[in-house]
Amino acid sequence: MRLTPRFLLSAAAPLAALPGRAVAEGMPQLHFNDPYVQGQVLWGAIIFFIFYLLLSRSALPRVANVLKARDQRIKSDLDLARRAKQDADKAQKELHEARDKAFDDAHAIIQEIRDTAKKNIQHEVSETLARLNTEIRDAETRIAQSRTKALNHVSGIATNTATTLIERLIGKADHRSVASAIERAHTAGGEHVS
């Protein structure tokens, strides 16, 4: 709403219509018949109108522009903050997904390593058991052969020892008689053992 001189005069008219009683009771500023009051009201209205024109033409548009710029800056800052929050939420979601995927991948790799290690250990154990069983069988075979060979030589060693002892004691020994006696003793001893 614009202030015009007609508006100012229409606003001042009710003041002029105040009853004379207000003037009589000590309110000389409402005595509009006094030329000083008329001049003060006129100059007050002129000064108010000039201030209004100055403010409405220069200061108020600047304030409006500042408020508009501030409003636009606030809106752009809010939009920027919303976009930054959306980007941060998206990045956080991607981070959680990447962490979960890395956890699942690591778990799968660890399980695969465990399974591979278990298979390798089982394979090595079975190979070691097979090798040990083969070595035990070979050792038992060699022991049996050595025992048989040793038992075969025991008769010869006993015959030679007995022949040597008899020759030292008596002076003469029959090698065949000693061998047959040892063979008979060995046979009789084998029967007692079995």
Coordinates of C-alpha atoms in Angstrom, one line a residue:
M1 CA 0.0 0.0 0.0
R2 CA 1.4 3.3 -1.1
L3 CA 1.2 6.5 1.1
T4 CA -0.1 9.4 -0.9
P5 CA -0.9 12.9 0.3
R6 CA -4.6 12.2 0.1
F7 CA -4.1 9.2 2.4
L8 CA -2.2 11.3 4.8
L9 CA -4.9 14.0 4.9
S10 CA -7.6 11.4 5.3
A11 CA -5.6 9.9 8.3
A12 CA -5.1 13.3 9.8
A13 CA -8.8 14.3 9.5
P14 CA -10.1 12.2 12.4
L15 CA -7.4 13.8 14.6
A16 CA -8.8 17.3 13.7
A17 CA -12.3 16.1 14.7
L18 CA -11.4 15.4 18.3
P19 CA -13.5 17.3 20.7
G20 CA -12.3 20.5 22.3
R21 CA -12.4 18.9 25.6
A22 CA -9.1 17.1 25.0
V23 CA -7.5 20.4 24.4
A24 CA -9.0 21.9 27.5
E25 CA -7.7 18.9 29.6
G26 CA -4.1 19.5 28.8
M27 CA -3.4 18.0 25.4
P28 CA -2.2 21.0 23.3
Q29 CA -0.7 18.8 20.6
L30 CA -4.2 18.0 19.5
H31 CA -5.2 21.6 19.1
F32 CA -5.2 21.8 15.3
N33 CA -6.4 25.4 15.1
D34 CA -3.0 26.4 16.4
P35 CA -0.7 27.3 13.5
Y36 CA 2.4 25.6 15.3
V37 CA 0.5 22.3 15.5
Q38 CA -0.5 22.6 11.8
G39 CA 3.1 23.3 10.8
Q40 CA 4.4 20.4 12.9
V41 CA 1.8 18.0 11.4
L42 CA 2.6 19.2 7.8
W43 CA 6.4 19.0 8.2
G44 CA 6.0 15.6 10.0
A45 CA 4.0 14.3 7.1
I46 CA 6.5 15.7 4.5
I47 CA 9.5 14.2 6.4
F48 CA 7.7 10.9 6.8
F49 CA 6.9 10.9 3.0
I50 CA 10.5 11.7 2.1
F51 CA 11.8 8.9 4.4
Y52 CA 9.2 6.6 2.9
L53 CA 10.3 7.5 -0.7
L54 CA 14.0 7.1 0.3
L55 CA 13.5 3.8 2.0
S56 CA 11.1 2.4 -0.7
R57 CA 13.4 3.4 -3.6
S58 CA 16.8 2.6 -2.2
A59 CA 17.1 0.8 1.2
L60 CA 14.1 -1.5 1.1
P61 CA 15.0 -3.0 -2.4
R62 CA 18.5 -3.6 -1.2
V63 CA 17.2 -5.3 1.9
A64 CA 14.8 -7.3 -0.2
N65 CA 17.7 -8.3 -2.6
V66 CA 19.8 -9.3 0.4
L67 CA 16.9 -11.4 1.8
K68 CA 16.3 -12.9 -1.6
A69 CA 20.0 -13.7 -2.1
R70 CA 20.1 -15.1 1.5
D71 CA 17.0 -17.2 0.8
Q72 CA 18.5 -18.5 -2.4
R73 CA 21.9 -19.3 -0.7
I74 CA 20.1 -21.1 2.1
K75 CA 18.1 -23.1 -0.5
S76 CA 21.2 -23.9 -2.5
D77 CA 23.1 -24.9 0.7
L78 CA 20.2 -27.1 1.8
D79 CA 20.1 -28.7 -1.7
L80 CA 23.9 -29.2 -1.5
A81 CA 23.6 -30.6 2.0
R82 CA 20.8 -33.0 0.8
R83 CA 22.9 -34.1 -2.1
A84 CA 25.9 -34.6 0.1
K85 CA 23.8 -36.6 2.6
Q86 CA 22.5 -38.7 -0.2
D87 CA 26.1 -39.3 -1.5
A88 CA 27.2 -40.1 2.0
D89 CA 24.3 -42.5 2.5
K90 CA 25.1 -44.1 -0.9
A91 CA 28.8 -44.4 0.0
Q92 CA 28.0 -45.8 3.4
K93 CA 25.7 -48.4 1.8
E94 CA 28.4 -49.3 -0.8
L95 CA 30.9 -49.5 2.0
H96 CA 28.7 -51.9 4.0
E97 CA 28.0 -54.0 0.9
A98 CA 31.8 -54.1 0.1
R99 CA 32.6 -55.1 3.7
D100 CA 30.0 -57.8 3.6
K101 CA 31.2 -59.1 0.3
A102 CA 34.8 -59.0 1.5
F103 CA 33.8 -60.9 4.6
D104 CA 31.9 -63.5 2.6
D105 CA 34.9 -63.8 0.2
A106 CA 37.4 -64.1 3.0
H107 CA 35.2 -66.7 4.7
A108 CA 34.9 -68.7 1.4
I109 CA 38.7 -68.5 0.9
I110 CA 39.4 -69.6 4.5
Q111 CA 37.0 -72.5 4.1
E112 CA 38.6 -73.4 0.8
I113 CA 42.1 -73.3 2.4
R114 CA 40.8 -75.5 5.2
D115 CA 39.3 -78.0 2.8
T116 CA 42.5 -78.1 0.7
A117 CA 44.7 -78.5 3.7
K118 CA 42.5 -81.3 5.1
K119 CA 42.6 -83.1 1.7
N120 CA 46.4 -82.6 1.5
I121 CA 46.8 -83.9 5.1
Q122 CA 44.6 -86.9 4.4
H123 CA 46.4 -87.6 1.2
E124 CA 49.8 -87.3 2.9
V125 CA 48.6 -89.5 5.9
S126 CA 47.3 -92.2 3.5
E127 CA 50.6 -92.1 1.5
T128 CA 52.7 -92.2 4.7
L129 CA 50.6 -95.1 6.0
A130 CA 50.9 -97.0 2.7
R131 CA 54.7 -96.3 2.7
L132 CA 55.0 -97.4 6.3
N133 CA 53.0 -100.6 5.7
T134 CA 55.2 -101.4 2.7
E135 CA 58.4 -100.7 4.7
I136 CA 57.0 -102.8 7.6
R137 CA 56.3 -105.7 5.2
D138 CA 59.7 -105.4 3.6
A139 CA 61.3 -105.3 7.0
E140 CA 59.4 -108.3 8.2
T141 CA 60.4 -110.1 5.0
R142 CA 64.0 -109.2 5.5
I143 CA 63.8 -110.2 9.2
A144 CA 62.3 -113.6 8.3
Q145 CA 65.0 -114.1 5.6
S146 CA 67.7 -113.1 8.1
R147 CA 66.2 -115.4 10.7
T148 CA 66.0 -118.3 8.3
K149 CA 69.5 -117.6 7.1
A150 CA 70.7 -117.3 10.7
L151 CA 69.0 -120.5 11.7
N152 CA 70.5 -122.3 8.7
H153 CA 73.9 -121.1 9.8
V154 CA 73.3 -122.0 13.4
S155 CA 73.7 -125.7 12.6
G156 CA 76.9 -125.1 10.7
I157 CA 78.3 -122.8 13.5
A158 CA 77.3 -125.3 16.1
T159 CA 78.9 -128.1 14.1
N160 CA 82.2 -126.2 13.7
T161 CA 82.3 -125.1 17.3
A162 CA 81.6 -128.6 18.6
T163 CA 84.2 -130.1 16.2
T164 CA 86.8 -127.5 17.4
L165 CA 86.0 -128.2 21.1
I166 CA 86.1 -132.0 20.6
E167 CA 89.4 -131.7 18.7
R168 CA 90.9 -129.7 21.6
L169 CA 89.6 -132.0 24.2
I170 CA 90.2 -135.3 22.5
G171 CA 92.5 -134.4 19.7
K172 CA 90.4 -135.9 16.9
A173 CA 86.7 -135.4 15.8
D174 CA 84.5 -136.8 13.1
H175 CA 82.9 -133.8 11.4
R176 CA 79.9 -136.0 10.0
S177 CA 79.1 -137.5 13.4
V178 CA 79.1 -134.2 15.1
A179 CA 76.9 -132.7 12.4
S180 CA 74.4 -135.5 12.6
A181 CA 74.3 -135.3 16.4
I182 CA 73.6 -131.5 16.2
E183 CA 70.9 -132.1 13.6
R184 CA 69.2 -134.7 15.9
A185 CA 69.5 -132.3 18.8
H186 CA 68.1 -129.5 16.7
T187 CA 65.2 -131.6 15.6
A188 CA 64.4 -132.8 19.1
G189 CA 64.7 -129.1 20.4
G190 CA 62.3 -128.0 17.6
E191 CA 59.8 -130.6 18.7
H192 CA 60.0 -129.4 22.3
V193 CA 59.5 -125.7 21.1
S194 CA 56.6 -126.5 19.0

